[in-house]
GROMACS .gro file of C-alpha atoms in nm:
model
  119
    1MET     CA    1  -1.426   7.541   7.401
    2ALA     CA    2  -1.350   7.887   7.275
    3ARG     CA    3  -1.453   8.243   7.409
    4LEU     CA    4  -1.644   8.384   7.207
    5GLY     CA    5  -1.824   8.749   7.316
    6GLY     CA    6  -1.804   8.945   7.703
    7THR     CA    7  -1.531   9.134   7.782
    8ILE     CA    8  -1.397   9.420   7.577
    9SER     CA    9  -1.133   9.699   7.608
   10ILE     CA   10  -1.174  10.062   7.396
   11LYS     CA   11  -0.928  10.261   7.347
   12VAL     CA   12  -0.891  10.600   7.187
   13ASP     CA   13  -0.529  10.723   7.077
   14GLY     CA   14  -0.437  10.475   7.405
   15GLU     CA   15  -0.666  10.607   7.634
   16ILE     CA   16  -0.880  10.335   7.790
   17TYR     CA   17  -1.234  10.429   7.851
   18ASN     CA   18  -1.475  10.182   8.075
   19ALA     CA   19  -1.687  10.014   7.845
   20VAL     CA   20  -2.083   9.996   7.881
   21GLY     CA   21  -2.240   9.704   7.784
   22ASN     CA   22  -2.278   9.587   7.419
   23PHE     CA   23  -2.046   9.758   7.144
   24THR     CA   24  -2.144   9.778   6.759
   25TYR     CA   25  -1.857   9.796   6.430
   26ASN     CA   26  -1.834   9.826   6.072
   27LEU     CA   27  -1.554   9.788   5.895
   28GLY     CA   28  -1.706  10.017   5.620
   29GLN     CA   29  -1.670   9.757   5.316
   30PRO     CA   30  -1.890   9.863   5.037
   31LEU     CA   31  -2.286   9.752   5.067
   32ARG     CA   32  -2.392   9.596   4.772
   33ALA     CA   33  -2.754   9.581   4.689
   34GLY     CA   34  -2.903   9.367   4.403
   35LEU     CA   35  -3.077   9.544   4.079
   36VAL     CA   36  -3.347   9.358   3.912
   37GLY     CA   37  -3.558   9.423   3.579
   38PRO     CA   38  -3.897   9.295   3.471
   39ASP     CA   39  -3.609   9.060   3.267
   40GLY     CA   40  -3.437   8.930   3.559
   41VAL     CA   41  -3.141   9.019   3.782
   42HIS     CA   42  -2.917   9.238   3.632
   43GLY     CA   43  -2.635   9.255   3.903
   44TYR     CA   44  -2.588   9.508   4.207
   45SER     CA   45  -2.488   9.849   4.266
   46GLU     CA   46  -2.180   9.922   4.547
   47MET     CA   47  -2.217  10.214   4.785
   48PRO     CA   48  -1.970  10.287   5.075
   49GLN     CA   49  -2.012  10.270   5.393
   50ILE     CA   50  -1.859  10.466   5.684
   51PRO     CA   51  -1.690  10.226   5.893
   52PHE     CA   52  -1.803  10.292   6.281
   53ILE     CA   53  -1.729  10.168   6.622
   54GLU     CA   54  -2.000  10.256   6.855
   55GLY     CA   55  -2.164  10.156   7.232
   56GLU     CA   56  -2.144  10.361   7.596
   57ILE     CA   57  -1.908  10.433   7.842
   58ARG     CA   58  -1.906  10.507   8.194
   59ASP     CA   59  -1.818  10.876   8.266
   60ARG     CA   60  -1.516  10.904   8.524
   61ARG     CA   61  -1.358  11.257   8.653
   62GLU     CA   62  -1.033  11.204   8.446
   63ILE     CA   63  -1.253  11.205   8.122
   64SER     CA   64  -1.289  11.504   7.981
   65LEU     CA   65  -1.621  11.523   7.777
   66GLU     CA   66  -1.541  11.843   7.615
   67THR     CA   67  -1.200  11.700   7.486
   68LEU     CA   68  -1.401  11.370   7.386
   69GLN     CA   69  -1.602  11.530   7.174
   70ASN     CA   70  -1.373  11.728   6.968
   71LEU     CA   71  -1.179  11.483   6.892
   72THR     CA   72  -1.056  11.427   6.513
   73ASP     CA   73  -0.806  11.209   6.363
   74ALA     CA   74  -0.807  10.960   6.629
   75THR     CA   75  -0.748  10.588   6.645
   76VAL     CA   76  -1.001  10.409   6.768
   77THR     CA   77  -0.977  10.056   6.925
   78LEU     CA   78  -1.178   9.786   6.994
   79GLU     CA   79  -1.017   9.443   7.147
   80LEU     CA   80  -1.288   9.175   7.152
   81ALA     CA   81  -1.311   8.865   7.346
   82ASN     CA   82  -1.259   8.632   7.087
   83GLY     CA   83  -0.915   8.786   7.032
   84LYS     CA   84  -1.013   8.970   6.711
   85VAL     CA   85  -0.934   9.376   6.734
   86VAL     CA   86  -1.110   9.650   6.541
   87VAL     CA   87  -0.914   9.939   6.490
   88LEU     CA   88  -1.097  10.251   6.309
   89ARG     CA   89  -0.815  10.520   6.160
   90ASN     CA   90  -0.872  10.875   6.112
   91ALA     CA   91  -1.186  10.867   6.338
   92TRP     CA   92  -1.398  11.149   6.457
   93TYR     CA   93  -1.632  11.155   6.747
   94ALA     CA   94  -1.996  11.128   6.582
   95SER     CA   95  -2.217  11.125   6.933
   96GLU     CA   96  -2.426  11.383   7.048
   97GLY     CA   97  -2.268  11.406   7.388
   98THR     CA   98  -2.537  11.293   7.595
   99PHE     CA   99  -2.478  11.124   7.940
  100ASN     CA  100  -2.683  11.047   8.227
  101THR     CA  101  -2.667  11.081   8.596
  102GLU     CA  102  -2.803  10.742   8.718
  103GLU     CA  103  -2.527  10.542   8.593
  104GLY     CA  104  -2.286  10.797   8.460
  105ASN     CA  105  -2.258  10.639   8.114
  106GLY     CA  106  -2.330  10.823   7.785
  107ALA     CA  107  -2.321  10.729   7.396
  108PHE     CA  108  -1.977  10.637   7.217
  109ARG     CA  109  -1.968  10.658   6.821
  110PHE     CA  110  -1.649  10.740   6.621
  111GLU     CA  111  -1.670  10.702   6.253
  112GLY     CA  112  -1.395  10.712   6.073
  113LEU     CA  113  -1.184  10.698   5.715
  114SER     CA  114  -1.094  10.351   5.714
  115GLY     CA  115  -1.140  10.009   5.950
  116GLU     CA  116  -0.971   9.701   6.001
  117GLU     CA  117  -0.971   9.381   6.130
  118ILE     CA  118  -0.682   9.233   6.338
  119ARG     CA  119  -0.698   8.858   6.410
   0.00000   0.00000   0.00000
């Protein structure tokens, strides 16, 4: 039986961050929506989406939150338990930058110009 979920690894420009909980991602493929009229289905429209990787990371002494928040043109890599790797290129930090003290974690969201899945 193949492992499908669980352990992940998150890197920004090669620096490893401590992942907390569940991460989500979107490769930024076009979003299609059906177009219909009173005479039936006419086709669909297509709108671009912003590729992203988001979740929570754990704060550490070595991490500069200010540097993280000011990152632009970064490469973000999410390695999944099933062996896939999601790469976000030309990415910028897109979170508020709010972290908590109880568990030392905070929101992590990068959006980019392109996303790709490597198998």
